[in-house]
Amino acid sequence: MLNWCKKNDLTRGSVCLLDWRIANYLIHYLEQLNISWILIDRSPPADSGLLSFLQWPSWRKSWRSVRKKGAKGCVVSLEHQQFVQNKIGLHRDSISILPAGVDLELFHTSEKKQILTLVYHGKVDRNRGILALPMFLQKMNNIGLKARLIIIGNGDCFDQLNTISLGDENIEVHPSMPQSDLSEILSKCHIGLLPMPDQKIWRMASPLKRSEYAASGLLIYGIDHNGHLFENQEKLEWMRLVKQHDFHDEGVKWIQTLDSERLVKLGLEARRFAEENLSWKHTVDVLEDVIHSCSISNDE
């Protein structure tokens, strides 16, 4: 990135977007070139164990540079913004909220599978509650609900999930795939799953999969915390969030109320909500304002 900036002779009026993981290596050099920068924080350290422990100092240093330099930073949710304020002592005017959007052309609706199909895609790490999903399916099958589960992604419990799927014909496990392939699978499913637990790191999130589910005409079922909420959540009949300890039982009860006609109706409502609220245009408008303010400041 630094070499590209030098090669293209970027000076006043230019603005670079820096992920917090690399910001500390580049800020000094960008300022020597008189280039403004904006810190992009899509998530604080989310890994578990030693890796997360090693990442936090870099995260703090990046945000402290925003405070010290009077720069701008971007987060994904209101709770994420408040977290940065509390940890760094940064005024909220310096932190803009850029929620995850969705490509409404790539993620679309289509004819659904005949058997009720639940899907999760993203990292398949233990700290995301993924291992609760096969048991959820089993509870449905035990009471005679015919359903299938598709899990897509890579992570530290992929092998374990793959082994489980070999003994259960109703579970499919796939590694990460191109978005074009992913969108086709999602469009044929019925319910998208958000199993990430009620923990600090997930309460600050704005998971892209949530928007992709809605754009694909899926109902959404998951754990009740701020990271999974949409605005006016209580009005969204197609989305059901429950306490973590009720995930299995309440999910089975909810799914029992969903006949084929209701699944179609609510799926169309989810798609309509995505079209009205979740396109990348909303996010880009905010980012454009931040970039413009930084560019003007640099010119002055």
GROMACS .gro file of N, CA, C and O in nm, residues 117-121 133 148-152 182 185-186 189-194 213 218:
model
   88
  117THR      N    1  -3.486  -2.636   0.525
  117THR     CA    2  -3.340  -2.635   0.528
  117THR      C    3  -3.289  -2.516   0.606
  117THR      O    4  -3.322  -2.401   0.575
  118LEU      N    5  -3.208  -2.544   0.707
  118LEU     CA    6  -3.143  -2.442   0.787
  118LEU      C    7  -2.998  -2.430   0.741
  118LEU      O    8  -2.937  -2.529   0.700
  119VAL      N    9  -2.943  -2.309   0.750
  119VAL     CA   10  -2.808  -2.289   0.700
  119VAL      C   11  -2.730  -2.193   0.790
  119VAL      O   12  -2.786  -2.100   0.848
  120TYR      N   13  -2.601  -2.220   0.803
  120TYR     CA   14  -2.506  -2.128   0.866
  120TYR      C   15  -2.387  -2.117   0.773
  120TYR      O   16  -2.338  -2.217   0.719
  121HIS      N   17  -2.337  -1.995   0.755
  121HIS     CA   18  -2.211  -1.980   0.682
  121HIS      C   19  -2.124  -1.877   0.754
  121HIS      O   20  -2.172  -1.784   0.819
  133LEU      N   21  -2.544  -2.649   1.664
  133LEU     CA   22  -2.635  -2.661   1.549
  133LEU      C   23  -2.673  -2.805   1.517
  133LEU      O   24  -2.791  -2.833   1.491
  148ARG      N   25  -3.320  -3.025   0.730
  148ARG     CA   26  -3.181  -3.047   0.696
  148ARG      C   27  -3.100  -2.928   0.744
  148ARG      O   28  -3.153  -2.817   0.763
  149LEU      N   29  -2.970  -2.950   0.761
  149LEU     CA   30  -2.879  -2.845   0.807
  149LEU      C   31  -2.760  -2.838   0.714
  149LEU      O   32  -2.697  -2.940   0.685
  150ILE      N   33  -2.728  -2.717   0.667
  150ILE     CA   34  -2.610  -2.694   0.585
  150ILE      C   35  -2.517  -2.599   0.659
  150ILE      O   36  -2.561  -2.493   0.705
  151ILE      N   37  -2.391  -2.637   0.672
  151ILE     CA   38  -2.289  -2.553   0.736
  151ILE      C   39  -2.178  -2.528   0.635
  151ILE      O   40  -2.125  -2.623   0.576
  152ILE      N   41  -2.143  -2.402   0.617
  152ILE     CA   42  -2.043  -2.364   0.517
  152ILE      C   43  -1.937  -2.277   0.581
  152ILE      O   44  -1.969  -2.173   0.640
  182LEU      N   45  -2.206  -1.955  -0.292
  182LEU     CA   46  -2.274  -1.939  -0.163
  182LEU      C   47  -2.413  -1.881  -0.182
  182LEU      O   48  -2.511  -1.930  -0.122
  185ILE      N   49  -2.673  -2.135  -0.291
  185ILE     CA   50  -2.716  -2.226  -0.184
  185ILE      C   51  -2.812  -2.153  -0.089
  185ILE      O   52  -2.920  -2.206  -0.054
  186LEU      N   53  -2.776  -2.032  -0.047
  186LEU     CA   54  -2.862  -1.958   0.046
  186LEU      C   55  -3.001  -1.936  -0.013
  186LEU      O   56  -3.102  -1.946   0.059
  189CYS      N   57  -3.249  -2.210   0.064
  189CYS     CA   58  -3.275  -2.249   0.203
  189CYS      C   59  -3.391  -2.170   0.261
  189CYS      O   60  -3.446  -2.080   0.198
  190HIS      N   61  -3.429  -2.204   0.384
  190HIS     CA   62  -3.545  -2.141   0.448
  190HIS      C   63  -3.508  -2.053   0.568
  190HIS      O   64  -3.568  -1.947   0.586
  191ILE      N   65  -3.412  -2.099   0.651
  191ILE     CA   66  -3.381  -2.028   0.775
  191ILE      C   67  -3.230  -2.015   0.790
  191ILE      O   68  -3.157  -2.115   0.781
  192GLY      N   69  -3.184  -1.893   0.813
  192GLY     CA   70  -3.043  -1.869   0.839
  192GLY      C   71  -3.017  -1.861   0.989
  192GLY      O   72  -3.100  -1.807   1.064
  193LEU      N   73  -2.907  -1.916   1.034
  193LEU     CA   74  -2.879  -1.930   1.177
  193LEU      C   75  -2.769  -1.834   1.223
  193LEU      O   76  -2.668  -1.815   1.155
  194LEU      N   77  -2.791  -1.776   1.342
  194LEU     CA   78  -2.694  -1.687   1.407
  194LEU      C   79  -2.667  -1.741   1.547
  194LEU      O   80  -2.727  -1.695   1.645
  213TYR      N   81  -2.859  -1.340   0.465
  213TYR     CA   82  -2.976  -1.425   0.487
  213TYR      C   83  -3.103  -1.353   0.443
  213TYR      O   84  -3.186  -1.408   0.370
  218LEU      N   85  -3.448  -1.550   0.346
  218LEU     CA   86  -3.448  -1.646   0.456
  218LEU      C   87  -3.505  -1.583   0.583
  218LEU      O   88  -3.486  -1.464   0.609
   0.00000   0.00000   0.00000
